[in-house]
Every structure is written in C-alpha cells, then in structure tokens.
Amino acid sequence: NLNYRRGKLNYFGNYNFNRRNMVGDSWNSTRFFGSDARTETSSESSRRGLNHGFGAGLDYYITDKTVLGVSGNMSLRANDRREDLFYRYMNNPEMTGNSERLSRQNEDDLGYDINVNFKQEFNRKGEELTANFARGRDTEEGVNTFLQYYTESRYLIENRRNETTESGNNTNIQLDYAVPFSQTSKLGTGYRTIIRSSDETQFSQYMDSSDRMVPDYNISNDFLMKSTVHAVYVNYENQITPEFGFQAGLRAEQAYLDTEYISYDPALSPGDRSAKGRLEYFRIYPSVFLTRKLGKENQLQASYTRRVNRPRGWQVNPFIDVSDPMNIRQGNPNLMPEDIHSFELSYARFWEKVTLTSSAYYRRMNDVVQSVITSVEGTSGATFSQFQNISRNEASGLEMISQINFSKKVDVTANANFFFRRFYGSEEFNIAPAKGFNWNANAITNYRIRPNLSAQVRTEYRAPMVQAQGKSLEAFIVDAGLKLDVLKKKGTGNLNVRDLFNQRRWGGYTQTTQFYREQENRWMRRMIMVSFTYRIGRMQNDTRKKNNENPANGEFEGEGGFR
C-alpha cells in the first residue's frame, strides 16, 4: 500500500497477490425409512486460487473542509476446484457396491469497480455531508467436468461437462448528512440506492450410450436477476440529562426483485421457455435505544430494532447442482427476505479492573430461510434440497460479556450466550415444529510477554443447536497467535494458527418422515499464517470510509441465526 500527499493532492495505490489452497473433507450417511436403503458418502476437496489485485486513486482537497476522491480497483482470479466423492451403497436396488465421482472445475474471473466520494465539512464541528457513487462489474467463465464409475469394475456411470458463464453489475448511490444541535444531540439522515444485476448461464452435456456428448436441457438454462433497493433513513440521538439518553432511527425501504429463467430446450415452444418472477415490497425499519446511567458504575439500556436479512445470490439461483447426484441442490428465486424483530434489556457494571454486561433478549424472525431437504421420487437414496421460507422462529435468552484486566500483562474478554429457540414448522413443506435449549461461549486471552511481544489465544465452544429439520454438531475451536513489533514499531511480525487442534467442523443430523441423515464437513483445515508489515509515514483516507454506517439503515448482514 502506497500513499503520497503533496499540496492539495493525495495519491494512493495498492497491489496484492494471493495464492492459496483450501483443503476440506466431508462425510454423510443417509438411511431411508421403509426400503432401508442406505448411502454413505465421503469426500476430499481442494480449492486452489491465484489472485492479483490492483487499486489506485486520489483525493483532491478543494479546501480544508472539502475533499473529492476518485478510486478504482481491479482483480484477476484463477480458481481450480477439485472434489473426489466416494459412495458406498447398501440395500439399494438401483445402485450396488461402491463408486467414485471426480469433479474438476477451472474458472477465470475478472472484476473491477470505480468509486467517487465527496466530503464537505461545515463550520459547526461535527456537521458534514458525504456522498458516494460506486459502479462495479464482475465476470466469470468456467468449465466443470464430472466422471463417475464403479470402483471395482471401473464401469463408467456418468461423463458430464458443464460450461458456466456469469456477469454481474453493482451500483451504489448514497448521500448522508449529519448535524449536531449541541454537544449532546445529533441528527443524521440519508438516502441510498443499491442496484445489483446478474446474467448467469449453465450449459450441460453428457455422454450417451453411443459415446457422444449430447446436451442435457434439464439443467441447461439462463438466469437473469435484478435487485433494486431504495431507502431513506433518519437517526436522532440526544443525551437529555447526564444520566439519561436515547437514540431513535427510522428507515423506509422500497425493494424489487425481478428474475427470469430461460430454458434451452428446443422441444418447448418459445412462450414456454421463459418464466419471469417479481417480488415487490415496502417496509419500515424502526430502532429505539434508551440508556440510563445508575451512578458511575452501573448502566441500563433497553432497545427495539427491526432488521432485514436478504437471501444471497446462491440461495436464489435456480440452477440445479448435480455435483453430487445423491444430494441434488437448487436455489429458489421466490425467496422473501427474513424480517427480524429484536427486543433487548442490558445491564452493565463497571469496576476498576472488571466490566460485566448482561443482556436479556427476545427475537422473532419471520419468513425464515432454511434449506428444506426431501427425497427424490423414483430413486432409492437420492435427496433434493432447496431454500424455502418456513414461517418463523423465536429465540429468548441471556448473554453475558465480561472483560477482566488481571494485570498490565494479562486481560481476558469472555462471552457466554444461553437461549431457547423455537421453530414453528411448516405444513406446506411437512416440517414439524422444533424447539430446544442452546448455548455457546468464547474467550479471548491477551498476554503481553514483553513491551514489543504479545500473544493471544481465542477459544470457542458451540453446543448442538436446534434446526428446522434436526440438530447441528457441537464444535470446539482454538486459535492462537504471536505479535512482535520491531524497528521502533514501524515493523510488525505476526504468527497466527487458525484451528490449532484441527477441530473446526460443521454438520449435524437431519430427520424427516422419509429419511435420517448424519453429516460432517470441514471446509478448511488447520492454517498457519506468517506476515510482516512495515510502515513508512502514515496513510490518509479521508473519503474512503465504509458506507452504510448509520444504525438507522436497518441492514443486517449475517447468517440468519440468533447470536
């Protein structure tokens, strides 16, 4: 990263190179009721990436209080993904013995974006106007091949080739204004438009009985999507007395999601090859925070927020994923966003070396997005999963956070969260209600060995958690690191070990009226990272600040769960 300031112009640029190989593995066992057919699947995978990134820009200081910035970024990425699947079939009339499936995918990506930022400060301290316009584009082209054969006889079961292309555009337009009325009160307001569009194509061919590659029109198609969100928001905060203050925000949002699914099947009439969809909704997202100080050592806060969690692109893309024919997956373009209402009451206590915060909360999530798994009709042992909105879930619990300074050298920050979770199920998708107690905890310990040498250890435990169709696995994870400052603190060396004991995993069990499945996945094994940073001078980035910082915006970027 380079930065050079001369007069009214501040130039900056960066380059990064990244080569990585993420290795993972998985295992699952599916047993079907009635036929008692059972399939065990294990996999070994790797994701190799070779990435180049470039960035450059400048800030022009028109006056001491007015700055205009222009910047651009470009990335070139090459990905090589491999997965080997090993099947064992038991009591299955259609498949017997063992088979292997080899998947190979090569993909080249190009992405770039252009940003224009403006910042105007006024004579009143804290009053400022900021604006941002950003336009980005990303393209991907890839080829995915599949070979599957019986392990013992080497008899070829399937030979398939998928060609995929994807292009996407992102546009962000944002204007924010903040003005303080006094030292204790402040108003913030703004407007934002986000437009995302994508065009994705999948063309699949398979080898027929005559050893010819022929099109498979069942999974060859185009998918067009355009998401538009217009929002205005306002946020006001006021410390009415030294003991009592509040903050209130409101975000009004108009959202559209337009999709079109286009089939390549020549047997269909032109009118039947296209299926269009449109979701449109207007919502208001309020937030209120009330804070009361009870002396110098105690503080009480009550809050209500409404937030939104939008589906990701891979959750709405309707392309059929046949990388694992025993576990077929497909997105759902008709997904509604999750709507989250949260109530919280927090109490904080401060001592000289200890801080303790406890929060009792209740959260309700409507239109919950979950992957619904069913068996595939006409097969023995295959399942089909698709994301759906399944009514709602609720969680109520208690979270405690504490920071303890044992000495000048040692401090610990610990967190524990205990909650009761309830899924209301869905008659439409034959999902019964589910409920149960859940908890998780983590702790970060810092130890300053010497003035220029420090160590950190992070531990985390997640107990099994109730899901809509089963329960997740427990997990215990330890990360550790060392940090060394050298050359009068201009240089910093880091040694970090992610997942020290190689225990990071995800999975659990899924149970329906049709089958019972156990599964375990590891997307990334233990990783050791060594880095060195050397700083010359200081960086300036007056206009390049993160967008969407206003708490009234109501956006929620998470995984759709509670805590």
XYZ file of C-alpha atoms in Angstrom:
563
model
C 0.000 0.000 0.000
C 1.424 3.374 -1.027
C 0.272 6.874 -0.152
C 1.809 10.197 -1.238
C 0.487 13.632 -0.255
C 1.641 16.792 -1.963
C -0.233 20.047 -1.610
C -3.917 19.547 -2.298
C -3.482 16.132 -3.901
C -3.191 12.846 -2.076
C -2.285 9.827 -4.250
C -2.687 6.218 -3.139
C -2.360 2.772 -4.647
C -2.021 -0.882 -3.750
C -1.236 -4.284 -5.194
C -1.807 -7.689 -3.671
C -1.022 -11.235 -4.731
C -2.665 -14.256 -3.177
C -2.100 -17.949 -3.799
C -3.949 -20.361 -1.549
C -5.154 -23.920 -1.325
C -8.094 -24.595 0.979
C -8.389 -28.293 1.729
C -11.541 -29.843 3.145
C -13.383 -33.103 3.638
C -16.857 -34.330 4.482
C -18.852 -37.401 5.416
C -22.544 -38.213 5.472
C -24.758 -41.235 5.890
C -28.390 -41.320 4.721
C -30.815 -44.072 5.688
C -34.284 -44.190 4.132
C -37.266 -45.458 6.074
C -39.346 -48.250 4.572
C -36.858 -49.541 1.996
C -33.977 -49.289 4.484
C -31.738 -48.165 1.607
C -28.592 -46.520 2.896
C -25.825 -44.494 1.250
C -22.555 -43.411 2.823
C -20.604 -40.629 1.125
C -17.170 -39.252 1.934
C -15.290 -36.547 0.063
C -11.910 -34.874 -0.234
C -11.747 -31.415 -1.771
C -9.355 -28.584 -2.510
C -9.855 -25.035 -3.720
C -6.754 -23.524 -5.277
C -6.813 -19.830 -6.025
C -4.387 -17.495 -7.767
C -5.408 -13.845 -7.385
C -3.990 -10.460 -8.395
C -5.481 -7.207 -7.112
C -4.776 -3.626 -8.179
C -6.048 -0.347 -6.790
C -5.319 3.338 -7.384
C -6.898 6.711 -6.712
C -6.505 10.250 -5.497
C -8.079 12.720 -3.096
C -8.302 16.378 -4.087
C -8.518 18.800 -1.147
C -10.502 21.613 -2.741
C -10.451 23.454 0.601
C -9.578 22.446 4.152
C -13.168 21.263 4.565
C -13.944 19.923 1.085
C -12.494 16.716 -0.344
C -13.234 14.922 -3.627
C -11.917 11.401 -4.111
C -11.770 9.083 -7.118
C -10.524 5.484 -6.968
C -10.646 2.237 -8.858
C -9.889 -1.428 -8.232
C -9.318 -4.466 -10.424
C -8.928 -8.153 -9.605
C -7.842 -11.106 -11.746
C -8.632 -14.527 -10.311
C -7.989 -18.083 -11.436
C -9.630 -20.918 -9.490
C -9.018 -24.651 -9.613
C -11.555 -26.626 -7.574
C -11.400 -30.387 -7.122
C -13.651 -32.788 -5.273
C -13.487 -36.581 -5.069
C -16.653 -38.293 -3.821
C -16.679 -41.899 -2.626
C -20.052 -43.702 -2.374
C -20.990 -46.902 -0.625
C -24.472 -48.261 -1.446
C -26.336 -50.633 0.882
C -29.780 -52.218 0.417
C -30.206 -50.120 -2.724
C -31.912 -51.915 -5.650
C -30.672 -49.356 -8.189
C -27.043 -48.932 -7.077
C -24.796 -51.601 -5.575
C -21.228 -51.725 -4.313
C -19.016 -48.643 -4.361
C -18.478 -45.823 -6.834
C -16.241 -42.782 -7.216
C -17.110 -39.376 -8.660
C -14.365 -36.950 -9.697
C -15.266 -33.293 -10.139
C -12.851 -30.788 -11.699
C -13.619 -27.108 -12.183
C -11.452 -24.389 -13.723
C -12.669 -20.817 -13.589
C -11.288 -17.413 -14.625
C -12.725 -14.260 -13.066
C -12.331 -10.552 -13.757
C -13.696 -7.832 -11.519
C -13.391 -4.076 -11.324
C -15.070 -1.100 -9.679
C -14.941 2.702 -9.776
C -15.711 4.905 -6.763
C -16.357 8.649 -6.486
C -16.501 10.078 -2.954
C -17.249 13.587 -1.735
C -16.972 15.021 1.758
C -17.958 18.531 2.880
C -17.362 19.708 6.441
C -19.035 22.840 7.779
C -18.085 25.452 10.337
C -20.103 23.738 13.036
C -17.968 20.936 14.469
C -19.381 17.535 13.534
C -21.608 18.814 10.711
C -20.748 17.156 7.421
C -22.153 15.998 4.110
C -20.819 12.852 2.404
C -21.706 11.302 -0.930
C -20.664 8.134 -2.721
C -21.153 6.708 -6.183
C -19.763 3.251 -6.928
C -20.056 1.082 -10.009
C -18.623 -2.419 -10.243
C -18.664 -5.338 -12.651
C -17.626 -8.955 -12.266
C -17.376 -11.715 -14.893
C -16.700 -15.441 -14.529
C -16.164 -18.230 -17.051
C -15.685 -21.832 -16.049
C -15.780 -25.480 -17.107
C -16.807 -28.255 -14.729
C -16.294 -31.928 -15.611
C -17.715 -34.974 -13.808
C -16.580 -38.586 -14.137
C -18.282 -41.295 -12.102
C -17.635 -45.032 -12.267
C -17.966 -48.194 -10.187
C -14.829 -48.607 -8.104
C -14.268 -52.345 -8.661
C -15.146 -52.750 -12.358
C -14.250 -49.206 -13.466
C -17.562 -49.219 -15.387
C -18.385 -45.632 -16.358
C -21.661 -44.423 -14.844
C -21.599 -40.799 -15.986
C -19.415 -38.467 -18.041
C -20.653 -34.861 -17.889
C -19.330 -31.423 -18.834
C -20.858 -28.136 -17.626
C -19.904 -24.764 -19.079
C -20.832 -21.746 -16.976
C -20.634 -18.003 -17.511
C -21.658 -15.217 -15.174
C -21.629 -11.434 -15.352
C -22.828 -9.041 -12.694
C -23.119 -5.303 -12.125
C -23.377 -3.436 -8.827
C -24.285 0.229 -8.381
C -24.342 2.180 -5.118
C -25.617 5.764 -4.769
C -25.535 7.238 -1.288
C -25.893 10.654 0.343
C -25.523 11.244 4.104
C -25.856 14.389 6.196
C -25.027 14.717 9.901
C -25.602 17.815 12.040
C -25.091 18.294 15.801
C -27.570 20.574 17.557
C -25.460 20.681 20.716
C -22.741 18.686 22.434
C -25.356 16.136 23.460
C -27.703 15.893 20.479
C -27.125 14.937 16.847
C -29.231 14.233 13.755
C -28.197 12.007 10.870
C -30.162 11.413 7.685
C -29.517 9.928 4.292
C -30.595 8.263 1.085
C -29.253 5.125 -0.566
C -29.965 3.143 -3.723
C -28.399 -0.266 -4.386
C -28.871 -1.945 -7.775
C -27.499 -5.426 -8.427
C -27.986 -7.335 -11.663
C -26.623 -10.659 -12.911
C -26.773 -12.849 -16.003
C -25.820 -16.483 -15.419
C -25.676 -19.319 -17.946
C -25.208 -23.054 -17.496
C -24.892 -25.421 -20.464
C -24.592 -29.120 -19.650
C -23.621 -32.066 -21.857
C -23.386 -35.766 -21.028
C -22.110 -38.863 -22.824
C -24.895 -41.064 -24.147
C -24.833 -44.827 -24.855
C -23.171 -44.158 -28.229
C -20.279 -42.345 -26.540
C -21.434 -38.997 -27.926
C -21.664 -35.777 -25.902
C -25.271 -34.548 -26.144
C -26.994 -31.554 -24.481
C -28.884 -32.064 -21.238
C -31.654 -29.486 -21.479
C -32.976 -30.321 -18.000
C -30.085 -28.385 -16.458
C -29.081 -26.061 -19.317
C -30.528 -22.563 -18.991
C -30.070 -18.846 -18.378
C -30.978 -16.965 -15.221
C -31.366 -13.180 -15.138
C -31.786 -11.319 -11.853
C -32.064 -7.655 -10.891
C -32.348 -6.476 -7.288
C -33.165 -2.819 -6.543
C -33.437 -1.249 -3.090
C -34.276 2.428 -2.484
C -34.031 3.645 1.098
C -34.264 6.859 3.107
C -33.306 6.942 6.760
C -33.015 9.263 9.723
C -31.350 8.827 13.111
C -31.534 11.141 16.136
C -29.611 10.839 19.397
C -29.824 13.007 22.499
C -28.280 12.875 25.951
C -31.152 14.615 27.749
C -29.521 14.554 31.183
C -26.153 13.277 32.376
C -27.975 10.101 33.406
C -30.485 9.573 30.593
C -30.109 9.476 26.801
C -31.817 7.945 23.791
C -31.330 7.195 20.130
C -34.128 6.669 17.607
C -33.908 5.733 13.942
C -36.242 5.031 11.062
C -35.529 3.521 7.645
C -38.108 3.337 4.860
C -37.311 0.892 2.096
C -38.811 0.059 -1.287
C -37.378 -3.153 -2.760
C -37.811 -5.026 -6.046
C -36.500 -8.384 -7.213
C -37.004 -9.281 -10.892
C -35.973 -12.714 -12.208
C -36.221 -14.594 -15.479
C -35.494 -18.278 -16.055
C -34.848 -19.196 -19.704
C -34.732 -22.826 -20.860
C -32.613 -24.039 -23.777
C -34.932 -26.976 -24.509
C -35.877 -26.828 -28.244
C -38.845 -29.091 -27.582
C -40.563 -26.264 -25.715
C -42.474 -23.570 -27.527
C -40.884 -20.083 -27.401
C -43.566 -18.932 -24.986
C -42.861 -21.774 -22.565
C -39.088 -21.328 -22.445
C -39.209 -18.262 -20.231
C -40.548 -17.934 -16.689
C -40.497 -14.477 -15.089
C -40.830 -13.619 -11.419
C -41.196 -10.372 -9.481
C -41.110 -9.607 -5.761
C -42.001 -6.118 -4.576
C -42.357 -4.869 -1.020
C -42.266 -1.693 1.076
C -41.119 -1.871 4.677
C -40.280 0.471 7.527
C -37.474 -0.453 9.918
C -37.531 1.453 13.236
C -34.954 1.333 16.027
C -35.024 2.772 19.565
C -32.302 2.745 22.250
C -32.874 4.074 25.777
C -29.873 4.398 28.110
C -29.908 5.151 31.833
C -26.799 5.603 33.998
C -27.207 4.483 37.598
C -24.282 6.216 39.228
C -20.756 5.910 37.881
C -20.612 2.126 37.978
C -23.954 0.995 36.527
C -25.765 1.445 33.224
C -29.107 0.169 31.941
C -30.206 0.065 28.287
C -33.435 -1.026 26.597
C -33.780 -1.325 22.827
C -36.001 -2.422 19.964
C -34.804 -2.879 16.373
C -36.274 -4.219 13.178
C -33.791 -5.526 10.618
C -33.658 -7.342 7.300
C -31.560 -10.294 6.171
C -31.649 -10.681 2.382
C -31.074 -14.011 0.590
C -27.666 -14.498 -1.020
C -27.246 -14.988 -4.758
C -26.569 -18.734 -4.494
C -29.763 -19.139 -2.443
C -31.984 -17.719 -5.201
C -30.199 -19.093 -8.293
C -32.450 -21.902 -9.651
C -29.651 -23.791 -11.449
C -29.684 -27.460 -10.467
C -26.418 -28.504 -8.836
C -25.609 -32.107 -9.763
C -22.042 -32.175 -8.462
C -23.330 -34.804 -6.003
C -26.179 -36.806 -7.647
C -27.130 -38.330 -4.308
C -27.607 -34.842 -2.811
C -29.091 -32.564 -5.501
C -29.369 -28.844 -4.656
C -31.240 -25.917 -6.190
C -31.820 -22.260 -5.318
C -35.204 -20.548 -5.107
C -35.799 -17.222 -6.946
C -39.027 -16.634 -4.979
C -37.371 -16.268 -1.568
C -38.536 -13.395 0.613
C -36.006 -11.694 2.933
C -36.007 -12.599 6.593
C -37.705 -9.990 8.790
C -36.187 -9.703 12.281
C -37.693 -8.016 15.350
C -35.384 -7.747 18.358
C -36.066 -6.611 21.948
C -33.200 -6.323 24.419
C -32.631 -5.203 28.005
C -28.976 -4.779 29.020
C -27.278 -4.052 32.321
C -23.611 -3.041 32.591
C -21.496 -2.869 35.726
C -18.042 -1.276 35.851
C -15.329 -1.991 38.387
C -11.718 -0.885 38.333
C -10.458 -3.983 36.541
C -13.674 -5.719 35.514
C -16.518 -4.842 33.168
C -19.653 -7.015 33.072
C -22.534 -6.643 30.611
C -25.595 -8.881 30.727
C -28.434 -8.790 28.196
C -31.822 -10.457 28.238
C -33.334 -10.588 24.767
C -36.200 -11.817 22.640
C -36.009 -12.091 18.853
C -38.606 -13.061 16.321
C -37.689 -13.869 12.723
C -40.420 -14.038 10.087
C -40.077 -15.721 6.657
C -37.185 -17.831 7.935
C -34.922 -19.058 5.121
C -33.980 -22.713 5.541
C -32.735 -25.437 3.236
C -35.597 -27.952 3.058
C -34.465 -31.495 2.238
C -36.734 -34.150 0.723
C -36.234 -37.478 -1.049
C -36.267 -37.652 -4.846
C -39.222 -39.600 -6.202
C -38.336 -42.587 -8.370
C -34.882 -43.081 -6.833
C -33.503 -45.027 -3.922
C -31.126 -42.981 -1.861
C -31.087 -39.516 -3.514
C -32.230 -36.321 -1.778
C -33.167 -32.859 -3.037
C -32.633 -29.627 -1.090
C -33.973 -26.158 -1.853
C -34.154 -22.963 0.197
C -37.664 -22.039 1.343
C -39.387 -19.537 3.622
C -40.799 -21.606 6.506
C -42.985 -19.401 8.731
C -40.966 -18.091 11.694
C -38.711 -18.853 14.630
C -38.211 -17.235 18.016
C -35.332 -17.067 20.460
C -35.191 -15.737 24.001
C -32.079 -15.811 26.112
C -29.378 -14.279 28.224
C -25.961 -13.155 27.064
C -23.080 -12.152 29.334
C -19.887 -10.370 28.293
C -17.036 -9.612 30.661
C -13.622 -8.004 30.314
C -11.149 -8.693 33.111
C -7.760 -6.966 33.426
C -5.842 -9.333 35.695
C -2.697 -7.222 35.399
C -0.916 -4.898 32.991
C 0.168 -8.000 31.102
C -2.932 -10.185 31.067
C -6.548 -9.471 30.138
C -9.449 -11.729 29.170
C -12.667 -10.964 27.305
C -15.279 -13.718 27.691
C -18.754 -14.169 26.246
C -21.479 -16.711 27.032
C -24.889 -16.918 25.379
C -27.787 -19.116 26.586
C -31.075 -19.159 24.677
C -34.213 -21.156 23.969
C -35.051 -21.497 20.272
C -38.371 -22.427 18.685
C -39.166 -23.206 15.027
C -42.858 -23.088 14.193
C -42.508 -25.541 11.322
C -44.442 -25.575 8.059
C -47.420 -27.653 6.947
C -46.650 -26.788 3.306
C -43.222 -28.456 3.492
C -44.197 -31.108 6.046
C -41.848 -29.715 8.711
C -42.905 -30.303 12.304
C -42.326 -27.656 14.990
C -38.988 -27.907 16.813
C -37.614 -26.336 19.966
C -34.721 -26.681 22.361
C -32.127 -25.069 24.604
C -28.870 -23.877 23.036
C -25.692 -22.192 24.200
C -22.254 -21.067 23.066
C -19.252 -19.361 24.646
C -15.894 -17.897 23.686
C -12.934 -16.229 25.365
C -10.008 -14.124 24.108
C -6.896 -14.005 26.284
C -4.136 -11.448 25.654
C -0.707 -11.770 27.258
C 1.904 -9.030 26.821
C 5.105 -11.028 27.233
C 7.330 -8.005 26.645
C 6.609 -4.403 25.581
C 7.078 -5.411 21.941
C 5.882 -9.041 22.116
C 2.341 -10.236 22.806
C 0.340 -13.433 22.489
C -3.353 -14.111 22.003
C -5.457 -17.261 22.364
C -9.092 -17.488 21.322
C -11.286 -20.420 22.369
C -14.854 -21.052 21.249
C -17.417 -23.713 22.048
C -20.740 -24.157 20.260
C -23.172 -26.658 21.741
C -25.502 -28.624 19.426
C -28.166 -26.251 18.109
C -31.786 -26.980 17.197
C -32.536 -26.586 13.463
C -35.775 -26.812 11.484
C -35.160 -30.447 10.476
C -32.647 -31.655 13.027
C -29.711 -30.510 15.118
C -26.207 -29.194 14.446
C -22.948 -30.663 15.749
C -21.070 -29.302 18.704
C -17.752 -27.603 17.960
C -14.707 -26.597 19.983
C -12.172 -24.324 18.257
C -8.867 -22.813 19.382
C -6.964 -20.067 17.513
C -3.605 -18.684 18.679
C -1.142 -16.024 17.613
C 2.033 -14.064 18.373
C 2.734 -10.422 17.512
C 6.200 -8.821 17.532
C 6.891 -5.084 16.996
C 10.356 -4.231 15.654
C 12.276 -1.313 14.133
C 10.823 1.229 16.588
C 7.305 -0.152 15.961
C 7.472 0.584 12.241
C 7.568 -3.142 11.574
C 5.203 -5.805 12.874
C 5.531 -9.559 12.522
C 2.622 -11.929 13.120
C 2.387 -15.688 13.531
C -1.194 -16.985 13.642
C -2.549 -20.513 13.803
C -6.194 -20.921 12.856
C -7.848 -24.001 14.372
C -4.834 -25.067 16.421
C -6.101 -28.600 17.100
C -7.719 -29.113 13.671
C -11.230 -29.450 15.099
C -13.221 -26.866 13.116
C -16.231 -28.642 11.605
C -19.873 -28.187 10.699
C -22.700 -30.658 10.372
C -25.287 -32.490 12.414
C -28.261 -34.663 11.696
C -31.377 -34.159 9.556
C -34.546 -36.137 10.171
C -37.733 -36.141 8.071
C -40.613 -38.564 7.632
C -38.638 -40.084 4.722
C -35.045 -40.438 5.913
C -32.430 -39.839 8.594
C -29.051 -38.284 7.720
C -25.862 -37.622 9.645
C -23.204 -35.353 8.158
C -19.945 -33.623 8.989
C -17.996 -31.077 6.920
C -14.646 -29.348 7.193
C -14.218 -26.537 4.656
C -10.762 -25.600 5.849
C -8.211 -27.469 7.928
C -5.628 -26.017 10.308
C -3.926 -22.998 8.755
C -0.656 -21.335 9.768
C -0.109 -17.719 8.661
C 3.087 -15.662 8.860
C 3.064 -11.971 7.950
C 5.287 -8.925 8.207
C 4.173 -5.303 7.880
C 6.452 -2.288 7.548
C 5.019 1.226 7.734
C 6.546 4.368 6.240
C 4.858 7.646 7.209
C 1.094 7.477 7.640
C -1.852 6.673 5.404
C -4.605 9.182 4.624
C -8.056 8.093 3.523
C -10.436 10.955 4.199
C -13.076 9.979 1.663
C -12.682 6.196 1.624
C -14.807 5.261 4.594
C -17.184 2.373 4.876
C -20.674 3.003 3.549
C -23.880 2.262 5.416
C -22.623 3.098 8.894
C -25.880 4.677 10.002
C -27.604 2.425 12.585
C -30.973 3.508 11.222
C -30.260 1.741 7.953
C -31.719 -1.489 9.308
C -29.454 -3.701 7.201
C -28.393 -6.988 8.787
C -25.528 -8.938 7.263
C -25.459 -12.313 8.972
C -26.254 -15.977 8.563
C -29.878 -15.707 9.546
C -29.480 -17.168 13.043
C -29.679 -15.781 16.537
C -26.389 -14.640 18.075
